[in-house]
Short mmCIF file of C-alpha atoms in Angstrom, two decimals:
data_model
loop_
_atom_site.label_atom_id
_atom_site.label_comp_id
_atom_site.label_asym_id
_atom_site.label_seq_id
_atom_site.Cartn_x
_atom_site.Cartn_y
_atom_site.Cartn_z
CA MET H 1 -37.15 60.47 174.77
CA CYS H 2 -34.82 61.33 177.67
CA SER H 3 -33.16 58.34 179.30
CA ALA H 4 -33.12 60.16 182.64
CA ASP H 5 -36.92 60.50 182.55
CA LEU H 6 -37.26 56.80 181.70
CA LYS H 7 -34.99 55.80 184.59
CA ALA H 8 -36.95 58.02 186.95
CA LEU H 9 -40.19 56.43 185.78
CA LEU H 10 -38.83 52.91 186.26
CA LYS H 11 -37.52 53.66 189.75
CA SER H 12 -40.80 55.24 190.83
CA ILE H 13 -42.40 51.87 191.66
CA PRO H 14 -41.01 48.97 193.75
CA TYR H 15 -39.00 46.24 191.99
CA LEU H 16 -41.59 43.75 193.19
CA HIS H 17 -44.16 45.41 190.95
CA HIS H 18 -41.84 45.04 187.95
CA ALA H 19 -41.32 41.38 188.83
CA GLY H 20 -45.08 40.85 189.14
CA PHE H 21 -45.76 42.31 185.70
CA ILE H 22 -43.00 40.20 184.13
CA ALA H 23 -44.20 37.04 185.91
CA LEU H 24 -47.79 37.54 184.71
CA LEU H 25 -46.64 38.23 181.17
CA ALA H 26 -44.29 35.21 181.28
CA THR H 27 -47.20 32.97 182.32
CA LEU H 28 -49.31 34.14 179.38
CA SER H 29 -46.33 33.73 177.06
CA PHE H 30 -45.73 30.23 178.41
CA LEU H 31 -49.34 29.19 177.64
CA SER H 32 -49.12 30.66 174.15
CA LEU H 33 -45.76 29.08 173.33
CA SER H 34 -46.89 25.70 174.65
CA ALA H 35 -50.02 25.66 172.47
CA LEU H 36 -48.10 26.65 169.35
CA GLY H 37 -45.19 24.34 170.17
CA LEU H 38 -47.43 21.29 170.55
CA ALA H 39 -49.16 22.01 167.21
CA SER H 40 -45.79 22.43 165.49
CA SER H 41 -44.43 19.20 166.99
CA PHE H 42 -47.55 17.24 166.02
CA TYR H 43 -47.23 18.43 162.44
CA ARG H 44 -43.54 17.50 162.25
CA LEU H 45 -44.17 14.07 163.79
CA TYR H 46 -45.12 12.66 160.38
CA TYR H 47 -41.80 13.79 158.93
CA ASP H 48 -39.97 12.07 161.77
CA ILE H 49 -41.86 8.79 161.42
CA ALA H 50 -41.64 8.55 157.65
CA SER H 51 -38.20 10.01 157.01
CA LEU H 52 -36.04 10.17 160.11
CA ASP H 53 -33.15 12.09 158.57
CA GLY H 54 -35.55 14.61 157.06
CA SER H 55 -34.75 13.96 153.42
CA GLY H 56 -35.96 11.76 150.61
CA LEU H 57 -39.11 11.33 148.56
CA VAL H 58 -41.58 9.36 150.69
CA VAL H 59 -43.90 6.95 148.86
CA SER H 60 -47.17 6.04 150.57
CA SER H 61 -50.72 5.04 149.76
CA TYR H 62 -53.55 7.48 150.45
CA SER H 63 -53.92 6.58 154.09
CA ILE H 64 -54.80 8.03 157.46
CA SER H 65 -51.24 7.45 158.73
CA PRO H 66 -47.99 5.71 157.72
CA MET H 67 -49.08 2.76 159.91
CA THR H 68 -52.13 2.03 157.75
CA SER H 69 -50.49 2.66 154.39
CA VAL H 70 -49.83 -0.29 152.06
CA ILE H 71 -47.62 -0.12 148.95
CA ARG H 72 -46.13 -2.79 146.69
CA ARG H 73 -42.39 -3.08 146.28
CA SER H 74 -42.63 -3.98 142.61
CA TYR H 75 -44.47 -0.78 141.76
CA VAL H 76 -42.04 1.47 143.62
CA GLU H 77 -39.05 -0.23 142.00
CA GLY H 78 -40.79 0.18 138.65
CA LEU H 79 -40.94 3.93 139.22
CA VAL H 80 -37.16 4.13 139.53
CA SER H 81 -36.29 1.53 136.92
CA ASN H 82 -33.30 2.45 134.74
CA VAL H 83 -32.37 5.21 137.18
CA THR H 84 -28.90 5.02 138.71
CA ASP H 85 -27.59 6.45 141.98
CA VAL H 86 -30.87 5.93 143.79
CA ASP H 87 -31.45 4.21 147.12
CA ILE H 88 -34.83 2.92 148.30
CA GLU H 89 -35.59 2.20 151.94
CA PHE H 90 -38.65 0.01 152.45
CA ILE H 91 -40.29 0.20 155.88
CA VAL H 92 -43.09 -1.69 157.60
CA LEU H 93 -44.82 0.01 160.54
CA ALA H 94 -47.10 -2.02 162.82
CA PRO H 95 -48.89 -0.64 165.91
CA VAL H 96 -49.05 -3.21 168.72
CA PHE H 97 -49.86 -3.54 172.41
CA ALA H 98 -46.75 -4.31 174.43
CA GLY H 99 -46.38 -4.07 178.19
CA GLY H 100 -49.75 -2.35 178.50
CA LYS H 101 -48.75 0.40 176.04
CA VAL H 102 -49.39 1.07 172.37
CA VAL H 103 -46.03 0.84 170.62
CA VAL H 104 -45.01 0.98 166.97
CA VAL H 105 -42.88 -1.85 165.60
CA ARG H 106 -40.60 -0.61 162.80
CA GLY H 107 -39.49 -3.32 160.44
CA LEU H 108 -36.31 -2.61 158.48
CA GLU H 109 -34.48 -4.63 155.87
CA GLY H 110 -31.05 -6.16 156.43
CA GLU H 111 -28.60 -3.47 155.35
CA ARG H 112 -30.62 -0.61 156.85
CA LEU H 113 -30.99 -2.58 160.07
CA ARG H 114 -27.24 -3.24 160.31
CA LYS H 115 -26.49 0.42 159.65
CA LEU H 116 -28.82 1.52 162.46
CA LEU H 117 -27.87 -1.08 165.07
CA GLY H 118 -24.29 -1.90 164.15
CA PHE H 119 -25.02 -5.62 164.30
CA GLU H 120 -27.33 -8.23 162.79
CA LEU H 121 -30.44 -9.65 164.45
CA TRP H 122 -29.88 -13.35 165.04
CA GLY H 123 -33.49 -14.47 164.57
CA GLU H 124 -36.78 -13.55 162.93
CA TYR H 125 -38.46 -12.92 166.30
CA CYS H 126 -35.56 -10.88 167.69
CA VAL H 127 -36.25 -7.21 168.47
CA VAL H 128 -34.29 -4.23 169.80
CA VAL H 129 -35.68 -1.54 172.11
CA SER H 130 -34.18 1.68 173.43
CA ARG H 131 -33.15 2.03 177.05
CA ARG H 132 -35.95 4.51 177.68
CA LEU H 133 -38.64 2.34 176.13
CA ALA H 134 -37.28 -0.78 177.84
CA GLY H 135 -37.73 1.00 181.17
CA GLU H 136 -41.31 1.96 180.29
CA LEU H 137 -42.18 -1.58 179.20
CA GLY H 138 -40.36 -3.20 182.10
CA VAL H 139 -38.18 -5.44 179.93
CA GLY H 140 -34.47 -6.05 179.66
CA GLU H 141 -32.04 -7.78 177.35
CA GLY H 142 -32.95 -11.45 177.00
CA ALA H 143 -36.58 -10.93 178.03
CA VAL H 144 -39.56 -12.25 176.09
CA ILE H 145 -42.01 -9.52 175.14
CA PRO H 146 -45.60 -10.26 173.98
CA LEU H 147 -46.73 -8.24 170.96
CA TYR H 148 -50.44 -8.00 170.16
CA SER H 149 -51.19 -6.49 166.76
CA ILE H 150 -53.91 -3.82 166.84
CA LEU H 151 -54.70 -4.17 163.13
CA THR H 152 -54.63 -7.97 162.72
CA ARG H 153 -55.29 -9.06 166.34
CA LYS H 154 -52.39 -11.43 166.03
CA PHE H 155 -50.34 -12.36 169.10
CA LEU H 156 -46.61 -13.02 168.88
CA LEU H 157 -43.82 -13.53 171.38
CA ALA H 158 -40.62 -11.66 170.55
CA HIS H 159 -37.20 -11.91 172.14
CA VAL H 160 -35.44 -8.72 173.24
CA CYS H 161 -32.01 -9.49 171.87
CA ALA H 162 -30.60 -6.04 172.73
CA VAL H 163 -31.34 -2.87 174.65
CA ALA H 164 -29.55 -0.05 172.87
CA ASP H 165 -29.13 3.70 172.76
CA LEU H 166 -31.24 4.55 169.72
CA PRO H 167 -31.49 7.98 168.11
CA SER H 168 -34.53 10.23 167.97
CA ILE H 169 -37.80 8.64 166.89
CA TYR H 170 -36.37 5.09 167.01
CA ALA H 171 -36.17 5.46 170.80
CA SER H 172 -39.99 5.33 170.89
CA GLU H 173 -40.28 2.20 168.71
CA VAL H 174 -39.55 -1.51 168.78
CA ILE H 175 -37.03 -2.24 166.02
CA SER H 176 -37.31 -5.55 164.19
CA GLY H 177 -36.63 -7.23 160.90
CA VAL H 178 -39.12 -6.55 158.15
CA GLU H 179 -40.64 -10.07 158.25
CA LEU H 180 -41.74 -9.82 161.87
CA ALA H 181 -43.27 -6.37 161.33
CA ARG H 182 -44.97 -7.58 158.16
CA GLU H 183 -46.48 -10.53 160.04
CA LEU H 184 -47.83 -8.21 162.73
CA ARG H 185 -49.16 -5.80 160.11
CA GLY H 186 -50.73 -8.60 158.06
CA LEU H 187 -48.98 -7.77 154.79
CA ALA H 188 -48.02 -10.03 151.90
CA GLY H 189 -44.39 -10.62 150.95
CA ASP H 190 -44.25 -7.85 148.35
CA SER H 191 -45.98 -5.22 150.53
CA TYR H 192 -44.66 -2.51 152.83
CA SER H 193 -46.02 0.50 154.68
CA ILE H 194 -43.90 3.21 153.06
CA ALA H 195 -40.75 3.63 151.03
CA VAL H 196 -38.21 6.46 151.06
CA VAL H 197 -36.40 7.22 147.80
CA ARG H 198 -33.06 9.00 148.26
CA SER H 199 -30.24 10.06 145.99
CA GLU H 200 -27.04 12.03 146.51
CA ASP H 201 -27.61 13.54 143.08
CA SER H 202 -30.43 16.08 143.40
CA ARG H 203 -31.18 15.80 139.68
CA VAL H 204 -32.33 12.20 140.13
CA LEU H 205 -35.45 13.19 142.10
CA SER H 206 -36.22 15.88 139.53
CA TYR H 207 -35.93 13.29 136.77
CA LEU H 208 -38.25 10.92 138.62
CA ALA H 209 -40.81 13.68 139.05
CA SER H 210 -40.61 14.61 135.36
CA ARG H 211 -41.22 10.96 134.39
CA LEU H 212 -44.48 11.19 136.33
CA GLY H 213 -45.41 14.43 134.61
CA LEU H 214 -44.61 16.54 137.67
CA THR H 215 -42.39 19.60 137.94
CA LEU H 216 -41.30 20.52 141.45
CA GLU H 217 -38.20 22.10 142.94
CA VAL H 218 -35.60 19.75 144.42
CA SER H 219 -36.01 21.36 147.85
CA VAL H 220 -39.70 20.42 147.71
CA LEU H 221 -39.07 16.91 146.40
CA SER H 222 -36.72 16.07 149.23
CA ARG H 223 -39.57 16.62 151.70
CA ALA H 224 -42.52 15.57 149.56
CA LEU H 225 -44.94 12.66 149.64
CA LEU H 226 -45.72 10.60 146.55
CA VAL H 227 -49.23 9.20 146.98
CA LEU H 228 -50.21 5.98 145.24
CA THR H 229 -53.95 5.32 144.87
CA GLN H 230 -55.34 2.09 143.40
CA ARG H 231 -58.08 2.80 140.87
CA GLY H 232 -59.26 -0.44 139.38
CA SER H 233 -56.31 -2.13 137.72
CA GLU H 234 -54.27 1.09 137.56
CA VAL H 235 -52.35 3.07 140.17
CA ALA H 236 -52.83 6.84 140.17
CA VAL H 237 -49.88 8.98 141.26
CA GLU H 238 -50.17 12.28 143.10
CA MET H 239 -47.44 14.48 144.58
CA ARG H 240 -47.91 16.48 147.78
CA ALA H 241 -45.27 19.07 148.62
CA GLU H 242 -45.89 18.74 152.37
CA LEU H 243 -45.64 15.16 153.59
CA PRO H 244 -48.03 15.49 156.59
CA GLU H 245 -50.76 17.09 154.47
CA VAL H 246 -52.17 13.77 153.28
CA TYR H 247 -52.21 12.16 156.73
CA ILE H 248 -53.62 15.19 158.53
CA GLY H 249 -56.11 15.72 155.70
CA ARG H 250 -57.44 12.18 156.21
CA LEU H 251 -58.16 13.17 159.81
CA GLY H 252 -60.31 15.99 158.48
CA LEU H 253 -57.72 18.63 159.35
CA HIS H 254 -55.45 20.90 157.38
CA ARG H 255 -52.10 22.35 158.33
CA ASP H 256 -53.42 25.91 158.22
CA PHE H 257 -56.38 24.92 160.39
CA LEU H 258 -54.01 23.29 162.87
CA TYR H 259 -51.87 26.41 163.08
CA TYR H 260 -54.87 28.75 163.10
CA LEU H 261 -56.22 26.78 166.04
CA ALA H 262 -52.88 27.03 167.86
CA TYR H 263 -52.58 30.75 167.14
CA SER H 264 -56.18 31.25 168.28
CA VAL H 265 -55.44 29.53 171.58
CA ALA H 266 -52.31 31.66 171.93
CA THR H 267 -54.25 34.84 171.15
CA ILE H 268 -57.04 33.96 173.60
CA ALA H 269 -54.40 33.46 176.27
CA MET H 270 -53.14 36.98 175.53
CA LEU H 271 -56.45 38.82 175.13
CA CYS H 272 -55.95 40.37 178.55
CA LEU H 273 -52.75 42.06 177.36
CA PRO H 274 -54.53 45.34 176.45
CA ILE H 275 -55.82 45.39 180.04
CA PHE H 276 -52.27 44.57 181.14
CA GLY H 277 -50.97 47.58 179.19
CA GLU H 278 -53.64 49.83 180.67
CA ALA H 279 -52.83 48.56 184.19
CA LEU H 280 -49.14 49.25 183.55
CA VAL H 281 -49.86 52.90 182.84
CA LYS H 282 -52.26 53.08 185.79
CA VAL H 283 -49.55 51.88 188.21
CA PHE H 284 -47.19 54.57 186.87
CA ARG H 285 -49.94 57.21 186.80
CA GLY H 286 -48.57 59.33 189.68
CA PRO H 287 -44.98 59.58 188.42
CA ALA H 288 -46.23 60.00 184.83
CA ASN H 289 -48.41 62.97 185.74
CA THR H 290 -45.48 64.46 187.66
CA LEU H 291 -43.35 64.22 184.51
CA ARG H 292 -46.20 65.82 182.54
CA PHE H 293 -46.21 68.70 185.03
CA LEU H 294 -42.45 69.05 184.49
CA GLY H 295 -42.99 69.46 180.76
CA VAL H 296 -42.65 65.93 179.32
CA SER H 297 -45.05 65.57 176.41
CA ARG H 298 -47.75 62.91 176.24
CA ALA H 299 -46.08 61.44 173.13
CA LYS H 300 -42.76 60.98 174.98
CA LEU H 301 -44.55 59.36 177.92
CA SER H 302 -46.34 57.01 175.53
CA LEU H 303 -42.99 56.07 173.99
CA MET H 304 -41.55 55.40 177.46
CA PHE H 305 -44.41 53.08 178.32
CA VAL H 306 -44.02 51.27 175.00
CA VAL H 307 -40.30 50.74 175.74
CA ILE H 308 -41.12 49.41 179.21
CA ALA H 309 -43.77 47.08 177.76
CA LEU H 310 -41.35 45.77 175.12
CA VAL H 311 -38.65 45.15 177.74
CA TYR H 312 -41.21 43.26 179.82
CA THR H 313 -42.23 41.25 176.75
CA THR H 314 -38.65 40.33 175.89
CA LEU H 315 -37.85 39.20 179.43
CA ALA H 316 -41.13 37.30 179.66
CA LEU H 317 -40.51 35.47 176.36
CA VAL H 318 -37.02 34.48 177.48
CA LEU H 319 -38.39 33.11 180.76
CA ALA H 320 -41.30 31.36 178.97
CA SER H 321 -38.94 29.77 176.43
CA LEU H 322 -36.67 28.50 179.20
CA ALA H 323 -39.70 27.12 181.04
CA ASN H 324 -40.82 25.32 177.88
CA MET H 325 -37.37 23.75 177.54
CA LEU H 326 -37.23 22.69 181.19
CA LEU H 327 -40.85 21.54 181.49
CA GLY H 328 -41.26 20.15 177.95
CA ASN H 329 -41.36 16.52 179.12
CA TYR H 330 -44.15 17.30 181.57
CA LEU H 331 -46.22 19.01 178.86
CA ALA H 332 -45.66 16.28 176.28
CA LEU H 333 -48.60 14.54 174.64
CA ARG H 334 -48.55 10.84 173.77
CA VAL H 335 -49.47 9.70 170.28
CA LEU H 336 -49.08 5.92 170.20
CA SER H 337 -45.58 5.42 171.60
CA TYR H 338 -44.35 8.83 170.48
CA SER H 339 -43.92 11.73 172.85
CA ILE H 340 -44.84 15.13 171.43
CA ALA H 341 -43.24 17.91 173.45
CA PRO H 342 -43.57 21.62 172.63
CA SER H 343 -40.95 22.51 170.06
CA LEU H 344 -40.68 25.98 168.61
CA ARG H 345 -38.71 27.60 165.85
CA ILE H 346 -37.71 31.25 165.69
CA ARG H 347 -40.68 31.99 163.42
CA GLU H 348 -43.25 30.86 166.01
CA VAL H 349 -41.55 32.78 168.85
CA ALA H 350 -41.38 35.89 166.64
CA SER H 351 -45.11 35.55 165.87
CA ILE H 352 -45.99 35.38 169.55
CA ALA H 353 -43.71 38.36 170.25
CA ALA H 354 -45.39 40.39 167.50
CA ILE H 355 -48.89 39.60 168.80
CA GLN H 356 -47.86 40.52 172.34
CA ALA H 357 -46.25 43.77 171.19
CA VAL H 358 -49.39 44.85 169.28
CA LEU H 359 -51.78 44.02 172.12
CA LEU H 360 -49.59 45.61 174.78
CA THR H 361 -49.06 48.76 172.72
CA SER H 362 -52.80 49.15 172.21
CA GLY H 363 -53.32 48.80 175.97
CA VAL H 364 -50.59 51.35 176.68
CA GLY H 365 -52.18 53.84 174.28
CA TRP H 366 -55.53 53.35 175.95
CA GLY H 367 -53.97 53.76 179.40
CA VAL H 368 -52.13 56.97 178.52
CA ARG H 369 -55.34 58.47 177.13
CA GLU H 370 -57.33 57.50 180.22
CA HIS H 371 -54.88 58.09 183.09
CA VAL H 372 -52.27 60.63 182.03
CA GLU H 373 -53.39 64.26 182.15
#
């Protein structure tokens, strides 16, 4: 392929036409990336809720969500008995109505609470909210906030003892001591929603798994979910390598189905790309036929159009990714008090790019066959 021929082809139509093609392709890319980004963020939400720092073996009952799970402290501690260098974080999650919104109250125990906040709560009915959530609820430091439990229909008045800058998922929750959250959730003194087992020694988690008759890699264990199911007087233990699988499965979904749905939406949004590729060739038909008359082969012209289409695709994806970053808050979905904004990894962007490249190339081939003599 001669670069001079390619430059001549590109300059043969107004820049406005190039901008129009890129803008249309960027719009389709934006729709595709948004659909896939929302599905990806929804799937990762369960990791964020259950294990904020992204590590540790999460222990839960077989439940529709971490908020409805119930486990007993004595059983979890029994699982790690005689095991050193292990840390267990017990958490109570309680969905409530507060300020006209559904909010999750996260109850943490003393040491974990002090580590997060940097200070101790001075009373059982003392809570901490983030600055963002305080603005949404219309409360400030020293205010009294009514909490109505969705699961137990219990009404409590809590005191906002601090408005703080909280990290990540905590910024969408009301932080309290474990007793207040347990009262709202309606749990007995030995019960919690979930527990997270962590250890700096990776061999500890492997040892725990082997005690349960399970053999999994450490990298899997640090992101896995240990499911406890009461069967009569005994508790059955099951390991799931992907933490959200149990929760999404209880909703009648599966991770692959969720991603297939997102990819299907993305593909539907790009089904016009073959027509786009054909239209691209049609716009360049006059200059292309001139180049054919001057001796440029059909194969070289096809390659030129493929290069142009790929350049368009790259520019469009860059623009669409920037738009997703800038407009993410406006596209966010609300699940309880959590905001799910489109969030994409390189793998998802590469998948969209590959689909676009295939569809555009097929359209270009069709266009060259139909419009280039």
